[in-house]
Short mmCIF file of C-alpha atoms and ligand atoms in Angstrom, two decimals:
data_model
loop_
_atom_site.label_atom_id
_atom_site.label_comp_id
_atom_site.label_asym_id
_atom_site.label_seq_id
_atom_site.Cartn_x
_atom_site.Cartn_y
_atom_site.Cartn_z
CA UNK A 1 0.00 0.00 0.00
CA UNK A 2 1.07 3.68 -1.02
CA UNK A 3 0.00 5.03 2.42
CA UNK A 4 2.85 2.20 4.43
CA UNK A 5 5.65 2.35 2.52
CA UNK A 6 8.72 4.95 2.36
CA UNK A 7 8.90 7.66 -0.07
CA UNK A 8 11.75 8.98 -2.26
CA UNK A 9 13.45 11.98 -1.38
CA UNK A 10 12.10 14.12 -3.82
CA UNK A 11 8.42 13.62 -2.49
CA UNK A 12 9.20 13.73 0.78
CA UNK A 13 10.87 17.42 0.46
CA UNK A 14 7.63 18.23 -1.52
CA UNK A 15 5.26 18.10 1.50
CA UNK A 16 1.67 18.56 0.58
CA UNK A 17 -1.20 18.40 2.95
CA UNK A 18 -4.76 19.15 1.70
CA UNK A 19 -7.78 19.70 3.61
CA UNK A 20 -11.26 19.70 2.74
CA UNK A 21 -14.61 20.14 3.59
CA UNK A 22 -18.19 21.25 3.12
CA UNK A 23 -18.76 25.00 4.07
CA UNK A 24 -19.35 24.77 7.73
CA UNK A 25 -17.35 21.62 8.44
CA UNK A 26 -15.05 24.34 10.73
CA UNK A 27 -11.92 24.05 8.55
CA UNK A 28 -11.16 27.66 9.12
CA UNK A 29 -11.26 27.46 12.97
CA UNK A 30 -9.41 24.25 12.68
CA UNK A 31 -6.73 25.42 10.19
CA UNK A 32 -6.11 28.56 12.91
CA UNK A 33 -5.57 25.82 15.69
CA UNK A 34 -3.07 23.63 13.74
CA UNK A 35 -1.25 26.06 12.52
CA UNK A 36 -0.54 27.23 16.23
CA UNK A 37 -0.51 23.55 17.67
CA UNK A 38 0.93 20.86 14.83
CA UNK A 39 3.80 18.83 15.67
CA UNK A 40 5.14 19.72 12.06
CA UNK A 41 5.50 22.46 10.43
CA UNK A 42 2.48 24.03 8.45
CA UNK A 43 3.15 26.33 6.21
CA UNK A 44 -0.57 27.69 4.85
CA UNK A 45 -0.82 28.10 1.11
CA UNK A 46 -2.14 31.46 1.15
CA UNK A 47 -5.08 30.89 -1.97
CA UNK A 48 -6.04 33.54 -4.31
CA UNK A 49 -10.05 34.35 -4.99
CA UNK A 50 -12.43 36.53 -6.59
CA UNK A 51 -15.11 37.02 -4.01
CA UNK A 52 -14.68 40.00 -1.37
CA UNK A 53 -12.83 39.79 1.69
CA UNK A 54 -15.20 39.18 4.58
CA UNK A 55 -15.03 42.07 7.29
CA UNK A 56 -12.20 39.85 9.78
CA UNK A 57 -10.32 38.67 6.72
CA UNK A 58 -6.87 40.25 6.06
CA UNK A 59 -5.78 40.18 2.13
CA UNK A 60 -2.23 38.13 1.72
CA UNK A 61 -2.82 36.83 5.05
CA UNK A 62 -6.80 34.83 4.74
CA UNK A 63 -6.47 35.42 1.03
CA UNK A 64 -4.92 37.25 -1.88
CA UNK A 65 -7.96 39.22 -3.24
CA UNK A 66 -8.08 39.43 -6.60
CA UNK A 67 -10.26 40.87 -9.32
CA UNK A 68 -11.15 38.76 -11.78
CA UNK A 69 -9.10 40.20 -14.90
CA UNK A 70 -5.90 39.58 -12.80
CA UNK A 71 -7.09 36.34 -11.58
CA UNK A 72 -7.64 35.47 -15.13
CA UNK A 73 -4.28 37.19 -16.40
CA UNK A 74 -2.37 34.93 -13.67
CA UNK A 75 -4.66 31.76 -14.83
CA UNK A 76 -3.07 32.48 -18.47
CA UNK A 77 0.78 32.98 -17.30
CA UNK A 78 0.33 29.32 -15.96
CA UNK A 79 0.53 30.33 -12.05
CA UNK A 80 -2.26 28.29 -10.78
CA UNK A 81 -1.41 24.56 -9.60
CA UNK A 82 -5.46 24.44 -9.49
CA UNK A 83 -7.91 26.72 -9.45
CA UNK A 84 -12.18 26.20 -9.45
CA UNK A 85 -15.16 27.76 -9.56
CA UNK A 86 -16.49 27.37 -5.95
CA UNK A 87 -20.20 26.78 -5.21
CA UNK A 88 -21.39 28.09 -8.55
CA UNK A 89 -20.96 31.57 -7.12
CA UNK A 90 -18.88 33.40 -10.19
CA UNK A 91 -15.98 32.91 -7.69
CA UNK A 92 -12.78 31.72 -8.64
CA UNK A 93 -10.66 30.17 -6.50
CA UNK A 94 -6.75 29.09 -6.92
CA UNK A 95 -3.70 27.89 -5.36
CA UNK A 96 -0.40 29.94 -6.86
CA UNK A 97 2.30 27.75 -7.34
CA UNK A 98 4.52 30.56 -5.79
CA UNK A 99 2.86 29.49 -2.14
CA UNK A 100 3.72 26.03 -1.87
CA UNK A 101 7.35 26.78 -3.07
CA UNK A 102 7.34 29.04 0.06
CA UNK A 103 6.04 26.34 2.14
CA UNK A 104 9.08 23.95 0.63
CA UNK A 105 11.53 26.61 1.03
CA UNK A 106 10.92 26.72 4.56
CA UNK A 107 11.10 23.32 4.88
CA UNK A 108 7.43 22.66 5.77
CA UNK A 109 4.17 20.99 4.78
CA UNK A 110 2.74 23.43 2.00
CA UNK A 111 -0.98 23.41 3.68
CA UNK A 112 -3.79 23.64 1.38
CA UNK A 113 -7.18 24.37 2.38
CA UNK A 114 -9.47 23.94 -0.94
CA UNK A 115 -12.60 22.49 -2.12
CA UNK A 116 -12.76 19.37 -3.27
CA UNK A 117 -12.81 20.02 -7.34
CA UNK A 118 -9.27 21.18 -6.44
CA UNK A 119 -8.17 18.71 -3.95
CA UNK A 120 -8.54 15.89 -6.50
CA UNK A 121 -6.59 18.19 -9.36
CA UNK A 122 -3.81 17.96 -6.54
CA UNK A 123 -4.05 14.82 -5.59
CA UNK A 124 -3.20 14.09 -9.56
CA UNK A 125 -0.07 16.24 -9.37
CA UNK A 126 0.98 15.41 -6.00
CA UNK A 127 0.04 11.60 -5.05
CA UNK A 128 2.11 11.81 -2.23
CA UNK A 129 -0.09 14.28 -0.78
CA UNK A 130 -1.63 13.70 2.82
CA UNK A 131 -5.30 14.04 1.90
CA UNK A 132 -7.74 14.77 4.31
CA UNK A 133 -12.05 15.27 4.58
CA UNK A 134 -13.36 17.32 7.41
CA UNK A 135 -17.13 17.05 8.02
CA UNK A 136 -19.89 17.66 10.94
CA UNK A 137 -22.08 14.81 12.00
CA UNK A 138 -25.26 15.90 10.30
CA UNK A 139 -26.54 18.20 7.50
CA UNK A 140 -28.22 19.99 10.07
CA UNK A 141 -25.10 20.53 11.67
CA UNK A 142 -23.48 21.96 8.56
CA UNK A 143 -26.49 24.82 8.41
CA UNK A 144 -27.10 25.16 12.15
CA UNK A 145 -22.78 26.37 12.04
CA UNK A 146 -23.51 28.77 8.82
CA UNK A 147 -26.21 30.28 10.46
CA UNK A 148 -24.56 30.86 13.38
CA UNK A 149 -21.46 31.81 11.62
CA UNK A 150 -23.83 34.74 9.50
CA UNK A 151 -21.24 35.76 7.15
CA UNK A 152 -23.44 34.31 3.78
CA UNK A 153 -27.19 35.95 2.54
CA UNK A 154 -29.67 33.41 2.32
CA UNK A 155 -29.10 32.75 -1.45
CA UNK A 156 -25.60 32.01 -1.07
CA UNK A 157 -25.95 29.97 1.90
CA UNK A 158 -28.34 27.72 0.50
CA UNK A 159 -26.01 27.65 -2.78
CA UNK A 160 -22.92 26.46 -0.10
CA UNK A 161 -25.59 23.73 1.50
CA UNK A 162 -26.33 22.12 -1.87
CA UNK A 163 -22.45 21.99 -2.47
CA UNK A 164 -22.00 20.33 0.70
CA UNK A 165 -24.25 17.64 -0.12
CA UNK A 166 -21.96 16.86 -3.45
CA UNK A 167 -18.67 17.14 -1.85
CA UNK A 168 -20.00 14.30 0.84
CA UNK A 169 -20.14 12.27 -1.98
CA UNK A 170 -16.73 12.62 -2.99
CA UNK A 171 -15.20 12.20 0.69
CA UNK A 172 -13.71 8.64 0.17
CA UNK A 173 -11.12 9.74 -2.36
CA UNK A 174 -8.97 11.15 0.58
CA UNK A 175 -6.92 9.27 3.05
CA UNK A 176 -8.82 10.30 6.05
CA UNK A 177 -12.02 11.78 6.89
CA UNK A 178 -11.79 13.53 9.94
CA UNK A 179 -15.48 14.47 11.75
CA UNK A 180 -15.20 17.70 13.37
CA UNK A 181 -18.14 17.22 16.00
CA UNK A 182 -15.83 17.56 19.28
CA UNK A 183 -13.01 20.46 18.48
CA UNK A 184 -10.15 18.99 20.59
CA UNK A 185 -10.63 15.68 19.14
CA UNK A 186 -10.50 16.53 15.63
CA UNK A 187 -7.36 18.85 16.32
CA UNK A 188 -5.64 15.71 18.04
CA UNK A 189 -6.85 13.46 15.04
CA UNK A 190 -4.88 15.71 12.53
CA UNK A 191 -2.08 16.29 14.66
CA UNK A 192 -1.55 12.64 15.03
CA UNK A 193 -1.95 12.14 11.06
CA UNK A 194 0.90 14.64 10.06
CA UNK A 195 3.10 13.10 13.11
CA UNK A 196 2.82 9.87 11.41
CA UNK A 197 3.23 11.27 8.04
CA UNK A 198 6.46 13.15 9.11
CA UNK A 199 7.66 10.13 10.74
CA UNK A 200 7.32 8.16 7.66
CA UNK A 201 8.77 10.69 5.31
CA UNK A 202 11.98 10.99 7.65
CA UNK A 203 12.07 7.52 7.84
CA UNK A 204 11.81 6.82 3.58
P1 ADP B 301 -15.65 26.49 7.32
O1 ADP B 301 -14.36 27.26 7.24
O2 ADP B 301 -15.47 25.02 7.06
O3 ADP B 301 -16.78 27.06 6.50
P2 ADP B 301 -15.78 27.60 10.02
O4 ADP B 301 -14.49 27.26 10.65
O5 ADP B 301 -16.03 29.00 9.58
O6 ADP B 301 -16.14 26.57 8.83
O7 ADP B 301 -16.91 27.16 11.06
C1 ADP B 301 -18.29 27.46 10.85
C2 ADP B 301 -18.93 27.82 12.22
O8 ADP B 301 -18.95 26.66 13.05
C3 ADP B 301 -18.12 28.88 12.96
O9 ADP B 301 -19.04 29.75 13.59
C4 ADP B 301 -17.32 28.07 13.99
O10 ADP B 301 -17.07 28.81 15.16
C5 ADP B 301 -18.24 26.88 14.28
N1 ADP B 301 -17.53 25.61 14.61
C6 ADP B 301 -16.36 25.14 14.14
N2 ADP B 301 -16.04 23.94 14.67
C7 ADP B 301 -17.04 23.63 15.51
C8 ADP B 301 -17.32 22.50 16.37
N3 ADP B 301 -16.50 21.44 16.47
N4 ADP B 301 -18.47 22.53 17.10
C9 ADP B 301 -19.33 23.57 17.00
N5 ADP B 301 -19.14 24.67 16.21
C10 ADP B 301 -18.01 24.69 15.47
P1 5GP B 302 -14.66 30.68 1.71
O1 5GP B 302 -15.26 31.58 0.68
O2 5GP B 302 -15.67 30.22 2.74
O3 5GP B 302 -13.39 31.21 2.33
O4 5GP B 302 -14.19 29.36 0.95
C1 5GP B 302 -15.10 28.71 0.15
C2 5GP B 302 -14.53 27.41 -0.37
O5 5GP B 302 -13.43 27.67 -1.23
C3 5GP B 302 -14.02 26.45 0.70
O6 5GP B 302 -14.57 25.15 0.42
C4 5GP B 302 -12.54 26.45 0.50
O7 5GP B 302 -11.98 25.19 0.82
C5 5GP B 302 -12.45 26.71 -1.00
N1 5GP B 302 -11.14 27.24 -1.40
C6 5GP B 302 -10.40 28.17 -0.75
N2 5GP B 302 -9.25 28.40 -1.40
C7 5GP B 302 -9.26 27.56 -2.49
C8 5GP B 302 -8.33 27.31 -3.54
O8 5GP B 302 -7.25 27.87 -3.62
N3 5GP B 302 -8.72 26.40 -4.47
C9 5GP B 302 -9.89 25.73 -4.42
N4 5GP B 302 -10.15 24.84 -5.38
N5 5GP B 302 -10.78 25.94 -3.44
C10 5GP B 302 -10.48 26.84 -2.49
#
C-alpha cells in the first residue's frame, strides 16, 4: 500500500497536505488551531479568490484578493497549480504555485485548504499528498454552524448547502475523513496524522 511504505526523497521534500470540507465543516477554525498547535511544520498556502474579503479577513494573510481580470491574467501565465469555480458563485478560486514553493523553502508541509474540485486536481499532481475530509455529523449541523457563523445571505448559503451535499459524496477519495463534532478531538486526530506522516517521510 502507497499510504505504508517509504517515499523517495524528492516527495518527501515536496510536503503537501490538503484539507477539505463542506462549508461549515469548521476548517477555518481548525486550520487557525493547527497552525498554532501541529507537531510539524504548516506552512498555509495562502489561496487567491475573486469574491470579497469578509469584514475579519486580512488580504495576503486569509487570502490574496483578486479581481477577476488579474485572476484570469495569472490563470493564463500558468501560475495556478489548481484553481475552481467554488459553489457556482462566479468565484474563482486558486492555489499559486509561488505558495507552496514558500512552504518547501521553509522546509514545511505546503498546507492547502481547498474544495474538493481542487483537492482531487492535486491529488493528480501530487500523489504523495496527505489528503484529508473534514465534516460535521449531520446536514443539520453543517447549516445550524452557517447560520450561526452569518457571514453568507440566504441565497448564497443555500447555494454552499447544496455543495455540501456533493462534496459528501466525494469524501472517500482522501486518506482520512476527519469528523469535526468535538473540536479537541478533531485537532488531536490531525495532529496525530501529520506526526505519522512526518515520521514516515523521515524515515523513507
Ligand atoms: P468552514 O471554514 O469550514 O466554513 P468555520 O471554521 O467557519 O467553517 O466554522 C463554521 C462555524 O462553526 C463557525 O461559527 C465556527 O465557530 C463553528 N464551529 C467550528 N467547529 C465547531 C465544532 N467542532 N463545534 C461547533 N461549532 C463549530
Ligand atoms: P470561503 O469563501 O468560505 O473562504 O471558501 C469557500 C470554499 O473555497 C471552501 O470550500 C474552500 O476550501 C475553498 N477554497 C479556498 N481556497 C481555495 C483554492 O485555492 N482552491 C480551491 N479549489 N478551493 C479553495
Amino acid at each position: 500500500m502507497m499510504q505504508n511504505s517509504p517515499v523517495n526523497q524528492q516527495e518527501g521534500a515536496r510536503r503537501v497536505v490538503v484539507l477539505s470540507g463542506p462549508s461549515g465543516s469548521g476548517k477555518t477554525t481548525l486550520v487557525r488551531r493547527l497552525l498554532q498547535e501541529a507537531p510539524v511544520r504548516l506552512v498555509k498556502a495562502v489561496s487567491a479568490t475573486t469574491r470579497q474579503p469578509r469584514p475579519t479577513e486580512k488580504p495576503g494573510d486569509d487570502y490574496y484578493f483578486l479581481t477577476d481580470a488579474e485572476f484570469r491574467r495569472r490563470l493564463r501565465d500558468g501560475e495556478f497549480v489548481e484553481h475552481a469555480e467554488v459553489f457556482g458563485s462566479g468565484f474563482l478560486y486558486g492555489t499559486l504555485r509561488s505558495e507552496l514553493e514558500r512552504a518547501w523553502k521553509d522546509a514545511g508541509w505546503a498546507f492547502l485548504e481547498i474544495d474538493v474540485q481542487g483537492a482531487l486536481k492535486v491529488m493528480q499532481q501530487y500523489p504523495e499528498a496527505v489528503t484529508i475530509f473534514l465534516r460535521a455529523s449531520s446536514p443539520q449541523e453543517f447549516e445550524r454552524r452557517l447560520r450561526k457563523r452569518g457571514t453568507e445571505a440566504e441565497g448564497l448559503l443555500q447555494k454552499r448547502l447544496a455543495a455540501a451535499a456533493e462534496e459528501l459524496k466525494l469524501a472517500d477519495r482522501y486518506q482520512h475523513v476527519v469528523v469535526n463534532d468535538e473540536l479537541e478531538q478533531a485537532v488531536r486526530e490531525i495532529c496525530a496524522i501529520l506526526k505519522a506522516e512526518e515520521y514516515r517521510r523521515n524515515a523513507g
